[in-house]
Coordinates of C-alpha atoms in Angstrom, one line a residue:
X1 CA 2.7 -19.7 17.1
X2 CA 2.6 -21.0 13.4
X3 CA 1.4 -18.6 10.7
X4 CA -1.8 -18.9 9.5
X5 CA -1.2 -20.8 6.4
X6 CA -4.2 -22.8 5.9
X7 CA -6.7 -19.8 5.7
X8 CA -6.9 -19.0 1.8
X9 CA -5.3 -15.0 0.7
X10 CA -8.9 -14.2 0.0
X11 CA -10.0 -15.4 3.2
X12 CA -7.5 -13.4 4.5
X13 CA -8.1 -10.1 2.9
X14 CA -11.8 -10.4 4.1
X15 CA -10.4 -11.2 8.0
X16 CA -8.4 -8.0 7.8
X17 CA -11.2 -5.7 6.5
X18 CA -13.3 -7.3 9.3
X19 CA -10.6 -7.3 12.4
X20 CA -10.3 -3.6 11.2
X21 CA -14.5 -3.0 11.7
X22 CA -14.0 -4.5 15.1
X23 CA -10.8 -2.7 16.3
X24 CA -13.2 0.7 17.0
X25 CA -10.7 2.4 18.5
X26 CA -8.1 1.7 15.6
X27 CA -5.0 1.0 17.8
X28 CA -4.1 -2.7 16.2
X29 CA -5.3 -4.9 18.6
X30 CA -8.7 -6.1 20.5
X31 CA -9.5 -5.9 23.8
X32 CA -11.5 -8.0 25.7
X33 CA -14.2 -5.7 25.8
X34 CA -14.1 -5.1 21.9
X35 CA -14.5 -9.2 21.5
X36 CA -17.0 -9.3 24.3
X37 CA -19.3 -6.7 22.3
X38 CA -18.7 -8.1 18.9
X39 CA -19.8 -11.8 20.4
X40 CA -22.7 -9.9 22.2
X41 CA -23.8 -8.9 18.4
X42 CA -23.2 -12.0 16.6
X43 CA -25.9 -13.5 18.6
X44 CA -24.2 -16.5 18.5
X45 CA -26.0 -20.2 19.1
X46 CA -23.6 -20.8 22.3
X47 CA -23.9 -20.5 26.1
X48 CA -22.6 -17.6 27.7
X49 CA -19.5 -19.3 29.3
X50 CA -18.4 -21.0 26.2
X51 CA -18.3 -17.3 25.2
X52 CA -16.5 -16.3 27.7
X53 CA -13.8 -19.5 27.5
X54 CA -13.3 -18.1 24.0
X55 CA -12.4 -14.6 25.0
X56 CA -10.5 -15.9 28.1
X57 CA -8.2 -18.2 25.6
X58 CA -8.0 -15.7 23.2
X59 CA -6.6 -12.9 25.8
X60 CA -4.8 -14.5 28.6
X61 CA -1.8 -14.4 26.4
X62 CA -0.6 -12.5 29.4
X63 CA 2.2 -9.6 29.7
X64 CA 3.3 -9.9 26.3
X65 CA 0.1 -8.8 24.7
X66 CA -1.3 -6.8 27.4
X67 CA -4.5 -8.8 27.1
X68 CA -5.0 -7.8 24.4
X69 CA -5.9 -10.0 20.6
X70 CA -3.3 -9.8 17.5
X71 CA -4.7 -10.3 13.9
X72 CA -2.7 -13.7 13.4
X73 CA -4.9 -14.7 17.2
X74 CA -8.0 -13.4 15.9
X75 CA -7.6 -15.3 12.8
X76 CA -6.7 -18.4 14.2
X77 CA -9.9 -18.2 16.3
X78 CA -12.0 -17.5 13.3
X79 CA -10.6 -20.3 11.4
X80 CA -11.5 -22.7 14.6
X81 CA -15.3 -21.4 14.4
X82 CA -15.1 -21.9 10.8
X83 CA -17.1 -24.8 9.5
X84 CA -19.6 -24.8 12.0
X85 CA -23.0 -22.8 12.2
X86 CA -21.2 -20.5 14.7
X87 CA -19.1 -19.2 11.7
X88 CA -22.0 -18.3 9.8
X89 CA -23.5 -16.1 12.5
X90 CA -20.0 -14.9 13.3
X91 CA -19.3 -13.8 10.1
X92 CA -23.2 -11.7 9.9
X93 CA -22.0 -10.0 12.8
X94 CA -18.8 -8.9 11.7
X95 CA -20.2 -7.7 8.3
X96 CA -23.7 -6.1 9.7
X97 CA -22.8 -2.7 9.4
X98 CA -24.6 -0.4 7.6
X99 CA -23.7 0.4 3.8
X100 CA -22.0 -2.9 3.2
X101 CA -23.6 -4.5 0.2
X102 CA -23.1 -8.5 0.0
X103 CA -22.1 -9.7 -3.9
X104 CA -24.0 -12.5 -5.1
X105 CA -21.8 -15.5 -5.4
X106 CA -19.2 -16.2 -3.3
X107 CA -15.7 -17.0 -3.6
X108 CA -14.2 -20.2 -5.2
X109 CA -11.2 -20.7 -3.3
X110 CA -12.8 -19.7 0.4
X111 CA -16.7 -20.3 -0.1
X112 CA -16.9 -16.9 1.6
X113 CA -19.4 -14.1 0.2
X114 CA -17.6 -11.2 -0.6
X115 CA -19.4 -7.4 0.1
X116 CA -18.1 -4.3 -0.6
X117 CA -18.7 -0.6 1.1
X118 CA -21.2 1.6 -0.7
X119 CA -19.9 4.5 1.7
X120 CA -16.7 4.0 0.0
X121 CA -18.0 3.4 -3.6
X122 CA -19.7 6.8 -3.5
X123 CA -16.8 8.6 -2.1
X124 CA -14.1 7.2 -4.8
X125 CA -16.4 7.9 -7.6
X126 CA -16.7 11.5 -6.4
X127 CA -12.7 11.3 -6.1
X128 CA -12.5 10.2 -9.3
X129 CA -15.2 12.3 -11.2
X130 CA -13.0 15.7 -10.1
X131 CA -9.8 14.5 -10.3
X132 CA -10.1 13.5 -13.9
X133 CA -13.0 15.6 -15.3
X134 CA -10.9 17.7 -17.7
X135 CA -8.7 14.8 -18.9
X136 CA -9.6 14.0 -22.9
X137 CA -8.9 10.3 -22.3
X138 CA -11.3 9.9 -19.8
X139 CA -14.6 11.6 -21.2
X140 CA -16.4 8.3 -22.6
X141 CA -16.6 7.3 -19.1
X142 CA -17.2 10.9 -16.8
X143 CA -18.8 11.9 -15.4
X144 CA -19.6 8.2 -13.0
X145 CA -23.0 8.2 -11.1
X146 CA -22.4 7.4 -7.6
X147 CA -25.6 5.6 -7.5
X148 CA -24.8 3.7 -9.8
X149 CA -22.5 0.5 -11.0
X150 CA -20.8 3.2 -13.3
X151 CA -16.9 3.0 -11.6
X152 CA -17.0 -0.7 -11.9
X153 CA -17.8 -0.7 -15.7
X154 CA -15.6 2.4 -16.2
X155 CA -12.5 0.3 -14.9
X156 CA -13.0 -2.6 -17.0
X157 CA -10.9 -0.7 -20.3
X158 CA -8.1 0.0 -18.0
X159 CA -7.7 3.8 -18.4
X160 CA -9.1 5.1 -15.4
X161 CA -6.7 3.3 -13.6
X162 CA -3.9 4.3 -15.7
X163 CA -4.7 7.8 -15.1
X164 CA -5.2 7.5 -11.2
X165 CA -2.0 5.8 -10.5
X166 CA 0.0 8.6 -12.9
X167 CA -2.1 10.9 -10.8
X168 CA -0.7 9.1 -7.3
X169 CA 2.7 8.5 -8.7
X170 CA 3.7 11.2 -11.7
X171 CA 5.2 9.4 -14.3
X172 CA 5.0 5.6 -13.7
X173 CA 3.3 4.9 -16.5
X174 CA 4.2 6.7 -20.0
X175 CA 1.3 7.8 -21.5
X176 CA 2.3 6.8 -25.3
X177 CA 1.5 3.1 -24.1
X178 CA -2.0 3.2 -22.8
X179 CA -4.4 2.3 -25.3
X180 CA -6.7 4.9 -25.9
X181 CA -9.0 4.7 -29.0
X182 CA -11.4 1.9 -31.1
X183 CA -10.2 -0.3 -28.3
X184 CA -10.5 -4.1 -28.7
X185 CA -10.8 -7.0 -26.1
X186 CA -7.1 -7.3 -26.6
X187 CA -5.9 -3.7 -26.3
X188 CA -8.4 -3.7 -23.2
X189 CA -6.3 -6.3 -21.6
X190 CA -3.2 -4.4 -22.7
X191 CA -4.3 -1.5 -20.3
X192 CA -5.1 -3.5 -17.6
X193 CA -1.9 -5.3 -17.4
X194 CA 0.0 -2.1 -17.8
X195 CA -2.0 -0.6 -15.1
X196 CA -1.8 -3.9 -12.4
X197 CA 1.8 -4.1 -13.1
X198 CA 2.2 -0.8 -12.6
X199 CA -0.1 -0.6 -9.2
X200 CA 2.7 -3.4 -7.9
X201 CA 5.3 -1.1 -8.6
X202 CA 4.3 1.6 -6.8
X203 CA 3.5 -0.5 -3.7
X204 CA 0.0 -1.8 -4.0
X205 CA -0.7 -5.7 -3.4
X206 CA -2.2 -7.2 -6.2
X207 CA -1.1 -10.4 -6.0
X208 CA -4.6 -11.9 -6.2
X209 CA -6.6 -9.6 -8.5
X210 CA -6.2 -10.2 -12.6
X211 CA -7.2 -8.1 -15.8
X212 CA -9.8 -10.5 -15.9
X213 CA -11.4 -9.4 -11.8
X214 CA -11.1 -5.6 -13.4
X215 CA -12.9 -6.4 -16.7
X216 CA -15.8 -8.3 -15.0
X217 CA -16.1 -5.2 -12.5
X218 CA -15.7 -7.5 -9.3
X219 CA -16.7 -4.9 -6.7
X220 CA -14.7 -5.5 -3.8
X221 CA -11.5 -6.0 -6.0
X222 CA -11.9 -3.0 -7.5
X223 CA -12.7 -0.8 -5.1
X224 CA -9.7 -2.8 -2.5
X225 CA -7.4 -1.8 -5.4
X226 CA -8.4 1.7 -6.1
X227 CA -8.7 2.5 -2.1
X228 CA -4.8 1.1 -2.4
X229 CA -3.9 3.9 -5.0
X230 CA -5.9 7.0 -4.1
X231 CA -4.2 6.5 -0.4
X232 CA -0.8 6.4 -1.9
X233 CA -1.3 10.0 -3.5
X234 CA -2.5 11.0 -0.5
X235 CA 0.1 9.8 1.5
X236 CA 2.8 10.7 -0.5
X237 CA 3.7 14.2 0.8
X238 CA 2.7 13.3 4.5
X239 CA 6.7 12.8 4.5
X240 CA 9.2 14.7 6.6
X241 CA 11.9 14.5 3.5
X242 CA 9.0 15.8 1.3
X243 CA 7.5 18.1 3.9
X244 CA 10.0 19.7 6.2
X245 CA 7.4 21.8 7.8
X246 CA 6.1 18.5 9.4
X247 CA 9.1 18.8 11.9
X248 CA 6.9 21.3 13.7
X249 CA 5.1 17.8 14.9
X250 CA 8.2 17.3 17.3
X251 CA 7.2 16.7 20.9
X252 CA 9.5 17.7 23.7
X253 CA 12.1 15.3 24.3
X254 CA 11.3 13.3 21.0
X255 CA 14.0 13.1 18.9
X256 CA 14.1 13.9 14.8
X257 CA 14.5 10.0 14.4
X258 CA 11.6 9.5 16.9
X259 CA 9.3 11.7 14.2
X260 CA 10.7 10.0 10.9
X261 CA 9.4 6.5 12.1
X262 CA 6.0 7.7 12.3
X263 CA 3.9 6.0 9.5
X264 CA 1.7 8.5 7.6
X265 CA -1.5 8.1 9.6
X266 CA 0.2 8.5 12.8
X267 CA 1.8 11.8 11.3
X268 CA -1.9 12.6 10.2
X269 CA -3.0 12.3 14.4
X270 CA 0.2 13.9 15.7
X271 CA -0.9 17.0 12.9
X272 CA -4.5 16.8 14.0
X273 CA -4.1 16.7 17.8
X274 CA -1.2 19.6 17.4
X275 CA -4.1 22.1 15.8
X276 CA -6.8 20.5 18.8
X277 CA -4.2 21.4 21.4
X278 CA -3.7 24.9 19.6
X279 CA -7.3 25.5 19.6
X280 CA -7.6 24.2 23.6
X281 CA -9.3 21.1 22.6
X282 CA -9.4 17.4 24.0
X283 CA -7.1 15.2 21.4
X284 CA -8.1 12.4 19.3
X285 CA -7.0 9.0 19.7
X286 CA -8.4 7.8 16.1
X287 CA -10.4 8.9 13.3
X288 CA -13.5 6.8 13.8
X289 CA -15.3 6.7 17.5
X290 CA -13.5 10.1 18.4
X291 CA -14.8 12.4 15.6
X292 CA -18.4 11.3 15.4
X293 CA -19.6 14.5 16.9
X294 CA -17.5 16.6 14.6
X295 CA -16.4 18.6 17.0
X296 CA -12.7 17.9 16.6
X297 CA -13.5 18.3 12.7
X298 CA -14.8 21.9 13.4
X299 CA -11.8 22.9 15.4
X300 CA -9.3 22.1 13.0
X301 CA -10.9 23.6 9.9
X302 CA -11.0 26.5 12.3
X303 CA -7.6 26.4 12.8
X304 CA -6.4 25.4 9.6
X305 CA -8.1 27.7 7.5
X306 CA -6.4 30.7 6.0
X307 CA -6.7 33.8 8.1
X308 CA -5.4 36.5 5.5
X309 CA -2.0 37.1 6.8
X310 CA -0.1 35.4 3.9
X311 CA 0.1 37.9 0.8
X312 CA -2.5 36.9 -2.1
X313 CA -4.3 34.3 -0.1
X314 CA -7.7 35.6 1.1
X315 CA -9.2 34.7 4.9
X316 CA -11.6 32.1 5.0
X317 CA -13.4 32.2 8.3
X318 CA -15.2 29.4 9.4
X319 CA -19.1 29.7 11.0
X320 CA -18.3 27.5 14.4
X321 CA -22.2 28.3 14.9
X322 CA -23.0 24.3 13.5
X323 CA -21.3 23.3 16.9
X324 CA -24.3 24.8 19.0
X325 CA -26.3 21.8 16.6
X326 CA -28.0 19.0 19.0
X327 CA -28.0 16.5 16.6
X328 CA -25.0 15.1 15.4
X329 CA -26.1 14.2 11.7
X330 CA -27.3 17.8 11.3
X331 CA -23.8 18.9 12.9
X332 CA -21.6 16.9 10.8
X333 CA -23.4 18.4 7.7
X334 CA -22.7 22.0 9.4
X335 CA -19.2 21.2 9.3
X336 CA -19.0 19.6 5.7
X337 CA -20.1 23.0 4.8
X338 CA -17.9 24.7 6.2
X339 CA -15.2 22.3 4.8
X340 CA -16.6 23.0 1.3
X341 CA -15.5 26.8 1.8
X342 CA -12.2 25.6 1.9
X343 CA -12.8 22.9 -0.8
X344 CA -12.1 19.7 1.4
X345 CA -15.6 18.5 1.1
X346 CA -14.1 14.7 -0.2
X347 CA -14.9 11.3 0.6
X348 CA -17.2 11.6 3.9
X349 CA -20.9 12.3 4.2
X350 CA -22.6 13.6 7.3
X351 CA -23.2 10.0 7.8
X352 CA -19.7 8.7 7.2
X353 CA -18.4 11.0 9.8
X354 CA -21.2 9.8 12.3
X355 CA -20.8 6.5 12.4
X356 CA -16.9 6.8 12.0
X357 CA -15.9 4.6 8.9
X358 CA -12.3 5.1 9.4
X359 CA -11.1 4.5 5.9
X360 CA -13.1 7.1 4.7
X361 CA -12.1 9.6 8.2
X362 CA -8.6 8.9 7.1
X363 CA -8.7 10.1 3.7
X364 CA -11.0 13.3 4.4
X365 CA -8.2 14.3 6.7
X366 CA -5.4 13.4 4.6
X367 CA -6.6 15.5 1.7
X368 CA -7.4 18.3 4.5
X369 CA -3.6 18.2 5.4
X370 CA -2.4 17.9 1.7
X371 CA -4.6 21.2 1.2
X372 CA -4.2 23.6 4.6
X373 CA -1.3 22.4 7.0
X374 CA -0.9 24.9 8.4
X375 CA 2.8 24.3 9.8
X376 CA 5.4 26.3 9.7
X377 CA 9.0 25.1 9.7
X378 CA 10.8 25.7 12.9
X379 CA 13.6 28.4 12.3
X380 CA 15.1 28.3 16.2
X381 CA 15.0 24.5 16.8
X382 CA 18.3 23.2 17.1
X383 CA 18.2 20.2 13.8
X384 CA 20.0 18.6 11.8
X385 CA 18.6 19.5 8.4
X386 CA 21.4 17.6 6.7
X387 CA 19.9 14.1 8.6
X388 CA 16.4 14.7 6.5
X389 CA 16.9 12.7 3.4
X390 CA 14.1 11.2 1.1
X391 CA 14.7 7.5 0.2
X392 CA 17.1 6.7 -2.4
X393 CA 15.5 5.0 -6.0
X394 CA 16.5 1.7 -4.9
X395 CA 15.2 1.9 -1.3
X396 CA 12.0 3.3 -2.6
X397 CA 11.9 -0.1 -5.2
X398 CA 12.5 -2.3 -2.3
X399 CA 9.7 -0.6 -0.4
X400 CA 7.1 -1.2 -3.2
X401 CA 8.2 -4.7 -4.2
X402 CA 7.7 -5.6 -0.7
X403 CA 4.6 -4.1 0.0
X404 CA 3.2 -5.4 -3.6
X405 CA 3.4 -8.7 -2.0
X406 CA 1.1 -7.8 1.1
X407 CA 3.9 -7.8 4.2
X408 CA 1.9 -6.7 7.3
X409 CA 2.4 -4.2 8.9
X410 CA 3.2 -2.2 5.4
X411 CA 6.6 -0.9 5.0
X412 CA 6.9 3.0 5.3
X413 CA 10.3 3.6 6.3
X414 CA 12.7 0.9 4.9
X415 CA 15.2 0.7 8.0
X416 CA 12.3 1.5 10.9
X417 CA 10.1 -0.7 10.0
X418 CA 12.4 -3.5 9.7
X419 CA 13.8 -3.0 13.0
X420 CA 12.3 -6.2 14.5
X421 CA 12.8 -8.4 11.1
X422 CA 8.6 -9.5 10.8
X423 CA 8.7 -8.0 7.5
X424 CA 12.2 -10.4 6.5
X425 CA 10.4 -13.3 7.7
X426 CA 7.2 -13.2 5.8
X427 CA 9.9 -12.4 2.8
X428 CA 11.4 -15.7 3.7
X429 CA 8.0 -17.7 3.1
X430 CA 7.7 -15.5 0.0
X431 CA 11.1 -17.4 -1.4
X432 CA 10.2 -20.6 -0.1
X433 CA 12.4 -20.6 3.2
X434 CA 10.3 -22.0 6.2
X435 CA 10.0 -19.6 8.9
X436 CA 9.7 -21.6 12.7
X437 CA 7.3 -19.0 14.2
X438 CA 8.2 -20.8 17.2
X439 CA 11.2 -18.7 17.6
X440 CA 9.9 -15.1 16.7
X441 CA 8.7 -12.5 19.6
X442 CA 5.4 -11.1 18.2
X443 CA 4.6 -7.8 18.5
X444 CA 3.3 -6.0 20.8
X445 CA 6.3 -6.0 22.3
X446 CA 6.7 -5.6 26.2
X447 CA 7.8 -1.7 27.4
X448 CA 10.6 -3.1 29.4
X449 CA 13.4 -5.3 27.0
X450 CA 11.4 -4.3 23.8
X451 CA 14.6 -3.8 21.7
X452 CA 16.4 -7.2 23.4
X453 CA 13.1 -9.1 21.5
X454 CA 13.4 -7.3 18.4
X455 CA 17.0 -8.1 18.2
X456 CA 17.0 -12.1 19.2
X457 CA 14.4 -11.9 15.8
X458 CA 17.1 -10.1 14.0
X459 CA 19.3 -12.5 14.7
X460 CA 17.4 -15.3 13.8
X461 CA 16.2 -13.7 10.3
X462 CA 20.2 -13.5 9.7
X463 CA 20.7 -17.1 10.5
X464 CA 17.9 -18.3 8.3
X465 CA 19.8 -15.9 5.3
X466 CA 22.9 -17.7 6.4
X467 CA 21.9 -21.4 7.1
X468 CA 18.4 -21.8 4.9
X469 CA 18.2 -19.8 2.1
X470 CA 22.2 -19.9 1.5
X471 CA 22.7 -16.0 1.3
X472 CA 25.8 -14.1 1.3
X473 CA 25.6 -12.3 4.6
X474 CA 29.6 -11.7 4.9
X475 CA 29.8 -9.6 7.8
X476 CA 26.0 -9.0 8.7
X477 CA 25.2 -9.1 12.2
X478 CA 21.3 -8.9 13.2
X479 CA 22.5 -6.0 14.8
X480 CA 22.9 -4.3 11.8
X481 CA 19.2 -4.8 10.6
X482 CA 18.1 -3.7 13.8
X483 CA 20.1 -0.5 14.1
X484 CA 19.2 0.1 10.1
X485 CA 22.6 -0.4 8.6
X486 CA 22.2 1.0 5.7
X487 CA 24.5 -1.0 3.2
X488 CA 24.2 -4.4 4.9
X489 CA 20.2 -4.4 5.0
X490 CA 20.5 -3.7 1.7
X491 CA 22.4 -6.4 0.5
X492 CA 20.1 -8.6 2.5
X493 CA 17.2 -6.8 0.5
X494 CA 18.7 -7.5 -2.8
X495 CA 19.3 -11.4 -2.2
X496 CA 16.1 -11.4 -1.2
X497 CA 14.8 -10.1 -4.5
X498 CA 16.8 -11.9 -6.2
X499 CA 15.7 -15.5 -5.0
X500 CA 12.4 -14.0 -5.3
X501 CA 12.3 -13.2 -9.2
X502 CA 14.8 -16.2 -9.7
X503 CA 12.1 -18.6 -8.3
X504 CA 9.3 -17.1 -10.4
X505 CA 11.9 -18.4 -13.1
X506 CA 12.4 -22.1 -12.0
X507 CA 9.1 -22.3 -11.3
X508 CA 8.2 -21.9 -14.9
X509 CA 11.0 -23.8 -16.3
X510 CA 10.3 -27.1 -14.4
X511 CA 12.7 -26.5 -11.6
X512 CA 15.2 -26.0 -13.5
X513 CA 18.5 -23.8 -12.0
X514 CA 18.8 -20.2 -13.0
X515 CA 21.4 -17.7 -12.9
X516 CA 22.5 -14.4 -14.7
X517 CA 24.1 -16.7 -17.1
X518 CA 20.9 -18.6 -18.1
X519 CA 18.9 -14.8 -18.4
X520 CA 21.7 -13.5 -20.4
X521 CA 21.9 -16.5 -22.2
X522 CA 18.0 -16.8 -22.9
X523 CA 17.8 -13.1 -23.4
X524 CA 20.4 -13.2 -26.6
X525 CA 18.9 -16.5 -28.2
X526 CA 15.1 -14.5 -28.2
X527 CA 17.2 -11.7 -29.5
X528 CA 18.9 -13.3 -32.2
X529 CA 16.2 -15.1 -33.4
X530 CA 14.0 -12.1 -34.1
X531 CA 16.9 -10.7 -35.7
X532 CA 17.8 -8.1 -33.4
X533 CA 21.1 -7.3 -31.5
X534 CA 22.7 -9.1 -28.0
X535 CA 24.2 -7.9 -24.9
X536 CA 27.1 -9.1 -23.3
X537 CA 25.9 -8.9 -19.8
X538 CA 23.9 -6.6 -17.8
X539 CA 26.3 -3.8 -17.7
X540 CA 26.2 -3.9 -21.6
X541 CA 26.8 0.2 -22.2
X542 CA 23.7 -0.1 -24.4
X543 CA 21.1 -0.9 -22.3
X544 CA 21.4 3.0 -21.4
X545 CA 19.6 4.0 -24.5
X546 CA 16.7 1.1 -23.3
X547 CA 17.1 -0.6 -27.0
X548 CA 17.9 -3.9 -26.0
X549 CA 15.0 -3.8 -23.6
X550 CA 12.8 -2.5 -26.6
X551 CA 13.8 -5.3 -28.8
X552 CA 13.4 -8.0 -26.4
X553 CA 10.1 -6.6 -25.6
X554 CA 9.7 -6.2 -29.3
X555 CA 10.8 -10.3 -30.0
X556 CA 8.2 -11.5 -26.9
X557 CA 5.3 -9.6 -28.6
X558 CA 6.3 -8.8 -32.1
X559 CA 4.7 -5.6 -33.3
X560 CA 4.1 -4.2 -30.0
X561 CA 7.0 -1.7 -29.8
X562 CA 6.7 1.8 -32.2
X563 CA 9.8 2.8 -33.0
X564 CA 9.2 5.9 -34.6
X565 CA 8.3 7.1 -31.1
X566 CA 11.8 6.8 -30.2
X567 CA 15.2 7.9 -30.7
X568 CA 18.2 5.8 -31.1
X569 CA 21.5 8.0 -32.5
X570 CA 23.3 10.6 -30.7
X571 CA 20.6 10.6 -27.5
X572 CA 20.6 13.3 -24.9
X573 CA 20.1 12.2 -22.0
X574 CA 16.4 13.6 -21.8
X575 CA 15.9 11.4 -24.5
X576 CA 17.2 8.4 -22.9
X577 CA 15.2 8.5 -19.9
X578 CA 12.0 9.4 -22.4
X579 CA 13.0 5.7 -24.1
X580 CA 13.7 4.1 -20.7
X581 CA 10.2 5.4 -19.5
X582 CA 8.6 3.6 -22.6
X583 CA 10.6 0.3 -21.9
X584 CA 9.6 0.2 -18.5
X585 CA 5.9 1.1 -19.6
X586 CA 5.5 -1.1 -22.3
X587 CA 7.5 -4.3 -20.6
X588 CA 4.4 -4.0 -17.9
X589 CA 1.7 -3.5 -20.7
X590 CA 2.6 -7.0 -22.2
X591 CA 2.4 -8.8 -18.7
X592 CA 6.3 -8.7 -17.3
X593 CA 6.0 -7.1 -13.3
X594 CA 8.6 -4.9 -13.4
X595 CA 9.9 -2.9 -10.8
X596 CA 12.8 -1.2 -11.7
X597 CA 12.4 2.5 -12.9
X598 CA 13.7 4.1 -16.1
X599 CA 17.0 5.5 -14.6
X600 CA 17.9 2.2 -13.4
X601 CA 17.9 1.3 -17.5
X602 CA 19.7 5.2 -18.4
X603 CA 22.4 4.4 -15.4
X604 CA 22.8 0.8 -16.4
X605 CA 22.6 -0.4 -12.8
X606 CA 23.7 -4.2 -13.2
X607 CA 20.8 -5.3 -10.4
X608 CA 18.1 -3.6 -11.4
X609 CA 18.9 -4.7 -15.0
X610 CA 19.2 -8.0 -14.4
X611 CA 15.6 -7.7 -12.6
X612 CA 14.3 -6.2 -15.8
X613 CA 15.2 -8.6 -18.2
X614 CA 14.7 -11.6 -15.7
X615 CA 10.9 -10.7 -15.8
X616 CA 10.7 -10.4 -19.3
X617 CA 12.5 -13.7 -19.7
X618 CA 9.2 -15.1 -17.5
X619 CA 7.0 -13.5 -19.5
X620 CA 8.5 -15.0 -22.9
X621 CA 8.7 -17.9 -21.1
X622 CA 4.4 -18.2 -20.0
X623 CA 2.6 -19.6 -22.9
X624 CA 0.1 -16.9 -23.5

């Protein structure tokens, strides 16, 4: 099946949201039953036999999909209905969900009306209020009223968003670069550039969000971006290399490698079920329909609450009497009163629990896990602890770059999540290398022979790299991608990232070919014109002080660099890192979408240094 290119990105995001609303069991596919319910709810102006035909057409993909419908098929189906009267009714059914507020006006691209969730707005406002309540730089907008549009106004100067990014991934933004006082339209714009480019650098998908959208408080875009930032922070420690106690969740016959492949969402579900099993209670399949009666939550709270067994941590007994409440809403409220005793009554109201809001319930459980994991690192198990290592800076940079481009599914583990090459194919399309989707095996894969299907994809991905992209892939085979060979996978990812960066420059330069020499030459011309020192190339040791980067930023936007904040003689390692943090944040602030990290400048890593100068060149070439 060809990738659904004829649908705008705006519309694709809406459909993704719709898909998750219909997919009540949260398994990533729509069953015939779920589709049938949707068509019924839609009250479509179609005869019954036609509805049955559409469902049959969608579900007759046979054994490969086990009768389920993938997101791509769902997208094609909606697109087929798009221009008809049917589509309007269909869309109403998708959005006929309590708490969705339609926004006046429509998207220019797709002609669709946007909507946002009131519940999500309330939850995020409360979370931001609590997170930033003591921050002196945010007092001009706090505390926000969750029942008003305060949030959308507060995001307009960029300060709140910058602060939330730093809470999710500390030190992403150098505080010295945030404009905080006597703000003008220009300095607010700088803050928003800084926030958006930094959000991109931590893996948020911001391709269709601009500073103007945040300045104008476009509700669905503000909430969508804020959720991405909050979620990255909530999920930061739900990862085995950062929390080895998660190994307690290993099941019989399962390898450590299997556990390390699980996404944060899957680990959270595993964690909840671990505690439910300890309590002798039924397991959950999701955090939507399965938690609506609050019984699982009661039992999880009871399991994780401190029992007074550790020094200095008093016991917090959970009152389970609320389980006897007949009314779901009352029971949910009783449960949240107990959660509040643990300091974990965040993200959900009783109504959100009873309605099974998947996004907010996921956030509620993640926050509970972060505060009370109640797991002990196994002592006696035969575990190779040396195999548990966190990702390198290079791996994190590639992963965040891919996620910022909106690849689906999201990449949580660089090697495990590329083993079927689906993400690689999407990256090829981003660099204008055509993919023959008819040759691609798409998930879900059959239980028997699934790895063969993935290997075929990987072979095709390497073939595309060699023949179509003209990459240097000597010694790289599909098997290397499939098995997660680090060196060879990174070699392919670097060439994809490099081509993506050069393509941006070529687009700005009317198609003129660009290489490393072109970037060095442009950089030196720009520095010379500003009366500043030049570089010999991307290995120039002077880059370790960040001075050439800072000088180039100041040449592109004169007067932007505060040299009084920097030291440039006899630098210690700490001072070099401080300069680099300032340089990377300033590059983002003037509008360069830099993915590299400060350490890359200090250590003069030529590949990442090249991307920094290339992104600054792209910014310098834009007529702003």
